[in-house]
Amino acid sequence: MGSKHLFQAKLKWESLLQAQEGTASRYTKNHVVSFDGKMPLEVSAAKAFKGDPSKYNPEDLLLASIVSCHMMSYLYVCSKNNIEVLSYSDSAEATLEVLDNGSGRFVEVRLYPRVVLRDESTFAKALELHKEANELCFIANSCNFPILHFPTAVL
């Protein structure tokens, strides 16, 4: 039997109208998301959507969730298979499609995990385990778009 876990976030935004040259005022998109016992996140819209580029945006945070969850799932399956990972890095990319009506969605995420392994004889299995990690990943299982993997393994 499975289990359920509750995650909670608090969001705080205050009405601060920003004057725009030649246009009507618009609301700031800056806000704070907090979690009990953790540092708050300062969030805005992406620069492309008139947000503050110095702050995290929802698209950044979704991609960060995917890449982090995949890594943790991957390390778990490597551990189960006695594969020693010395380091892990990734340079993930996500493609967001925005429609003429202003709606949009992610259409694809590409992960480029690079793992440093202790034993060259484990390379093939280590690369293969990205598929199993994706199948276990809580975040990937919650997404309705493809998450593609282009892994490499080195000594």
mmCIF file of N, CA and C in Angstrom, residues 70 74 77-78 81 83 113 115 117 122-135 149-153:
data_model
loop_
_atom_site.group_PDB
_atom_site.id
_atom_site.type_symbol
_atom_site.label_atom_id
_atom_site.label_comp_id
_atom_site.label_asym_id
_atom_site.label_seq_id
_atom_site.Cartn_x
_atom_site.Cartn_y
_atom_site.Cartn_z
ATOM 1 N N HIS A 70 15.244 14.015 -10.724
ATOM 2 C CA HIS A 70 15.879 12.979 -11.538
ATOM 3 C C HIS A 70 17.207 12.556 -10.914
ATOM 4 N N TYR A 74 18.074 8.912 -9.658
ATOM 5 C CA TYR A 74 19.212 8.242 -10.295
ATOM 6 C C TYR A 74 20.210 7.731 -9.253
ATOM 7 N N VAL A 77 18.805 4.565 -7.697
ATOM 8 C CA VAL A 77 18.901 3.329 -8.486
ATOM 9 C C VAL A 77 20.356 2.896 -8.659
ATOM 10 N N CYS A 78 21.285 3.841 -8.702
ATOM 11 C CA CYS A 78 22.699 3.461 -8.758
ATOM 12 C C CYS A 78 23.100 2.750 -7.479
ATOM 13 N N ASN A 81 22.046 -0.735 -7.419
ATOM 14 C CA ASN A 81 22.790 -1.550 -8.372
ATOM 15 C C ASN A 81 24.299 -1.551 -8.109
ATOM 16 N N ILE A 83 26.510 0.775 -8.042
ATOM 17 C CA ILE A 83 27.309 1.625 -8.932
ATOM 18 C C ILE A 83 27.725 2.846 -8.137
ATOM 19 N N PRO A 113 22.547 14.752 -18.090
ATOM 20 C CA PRO A 113 23.318 14.372 -16.911
ATOM 21 C C PRO A 113 24.700 13.836 -17.291
ATOM 22 N N VAL A 115 27.760 11.916 -15.333
ATOM 23 C CA VAL A 115 28.149 11.255 -14.103
ATOM 24 C C VAL A 115 29.613 10.831 -14.178
ATOM 25 N N LEU A 117 32.054 8.174 -12.649
ATOM 26 C CA LEU A 117 31.966 6.874 -11.997
ATOM 27 C C LEU A 117 33.355 6.390 -11.594
ATOM 28 N N THR A 122 31.073 -0.225 -15.210
ATOM 29 C CA THR A 122 29.675 0.067 -14.864
ATOM 30 C C THR A 122 29.036 1.104 -15.795
ATOM 31 N N PHE A 123 29.779 1.602 -16.789
ATOM 32 C CA PHE A 123 29.264 2.661 -17.660
ATOM 33 C C PHE A 123 27.937 2.297 -18.318
ATOM 34 N N ALA A 124 27.873 1.147 -18.966
ATOM 35 C CA ALA A 124 26.662 0.780 -19.714
ATOM 36 C C ALA A 124 25.453 0.722 -18.783
ATOM 37 N N LYS A 125 25.604 0.047 -17.657
ATOM 38 C CA LYS A 125 24.489 -0.060 -16.712
ATOM 39 C C LYS A 125 24.131 1.317 -16.150
ATOM 40 N N ALA A 126 25.141 2.117 -15.834
ATOM 41 C CA ALA A 126 24.895 3.452 -15.273
ATOM 42 C C ALA A 126 24.100 4.316 -16.251
ATOM 43 N N LEU A 127 24.410 4.233 -17.521
ATOM 44 C CA LEU A 127 23.674 5.016 -18.520
ATOM 45 C C LEU A 127 22.246 4.492 -18.663
ATOM 46 N N GLU A 128 22.093 3.195 -18.630
ATOM 47 C CA GLU A 128 20.784 2.555 -18.740
ATOM 48 C C GLU A 128 19.855 2.932 -17.569
ATOM 49 N N LEU A 129 20.428 3.160 -16.404
ATOM 50 C CA LEU A 129 19.627 3.429 -15.203
ATOM 51 C C LEU A 129 18.898 4.773 -15.235
ATOM 52 N N HIS A 130 19.244 5.653 -16.172
ATOM 53 C CA HIS A 130 18.505 6.917 -16.274
ATOM 54 C C HIS A 130 17.038 6.660 -16.613
ATOM 55 N N LYS A 131 16.770 5.622 -17.390
ATOM 56 C CA LYS A 131 15.380 5.275 -17.725
ATOM 57 C C LYS A 131 14.619 4.869 -16.459
ATOM 58 N N GLU A 132 15.220 4.022 -15.642
ATOM 59 C CA GLU A 132 14.568 3.602 -14.399
ATOM 60 C C GLU A 132 14.384 4.788 -13.450
ATOM 61 N N ALA A 133 15.399 5.651 -13.386
ATOM 62 C CA ALA A 133 15.292 6.842 -12.530
ATOM 63 C C ALA A 133 14.120 7.713 -12.971
ATOM 64 N N ASN A 134 13.944 7.880 -14.280
ATOM 65 C CA ASN A 134 12.831 8.686 -14.786
ATOM 66 C C ASN A 134 11.494 8.063 -14.403
ATOM 67 N N GLU A 135 11.418 6.737 -14.435
ATOM 68 C CA GLU A 135 10.180 6.043 -14.079
ATOM 69 C C GLU A 135 9.853 6.190 -12.590
ATOM 70 N N HIS A 149 16.471 12.267 -22.000
ATOM 71 C CA HIS A 149 17.733 12.133 -21.307
ATOM 72 C C HIS A 149 18.863 11.885 -22.296
ATOM 73 N N PHE A 150 19.931 12.640 -22.153
ATOM 74 C CA PHE A 150 21.125 12.503 -22.975
ATOM 75 C C PHE A 150 22.339 12.376 -22.047
ATOM 76 N N PRO A 151 22.450 11.214 -21.376
ATOM 77 C CA PRO A 151 23.476 11.070 -20.344
ATOM 78 C C PRO A 151 24.859 10.734 -20.902
ATOM 79 N N THR A 152 25.863 11.096 -20.125
ATOM 80 C CA THR A 152 27.237 10.662 -20.387
ATOM 81 C C THR A 152 27.819 10.169 -19.069
ATOM 82 N N ALA A 153 28.796 9.270 -19.199
ATOM 83 C CA ALA A 153 29.503 8.748 -18.029
ATOM 84 C C ALA A 153 30.994 8.805 -18.330
#
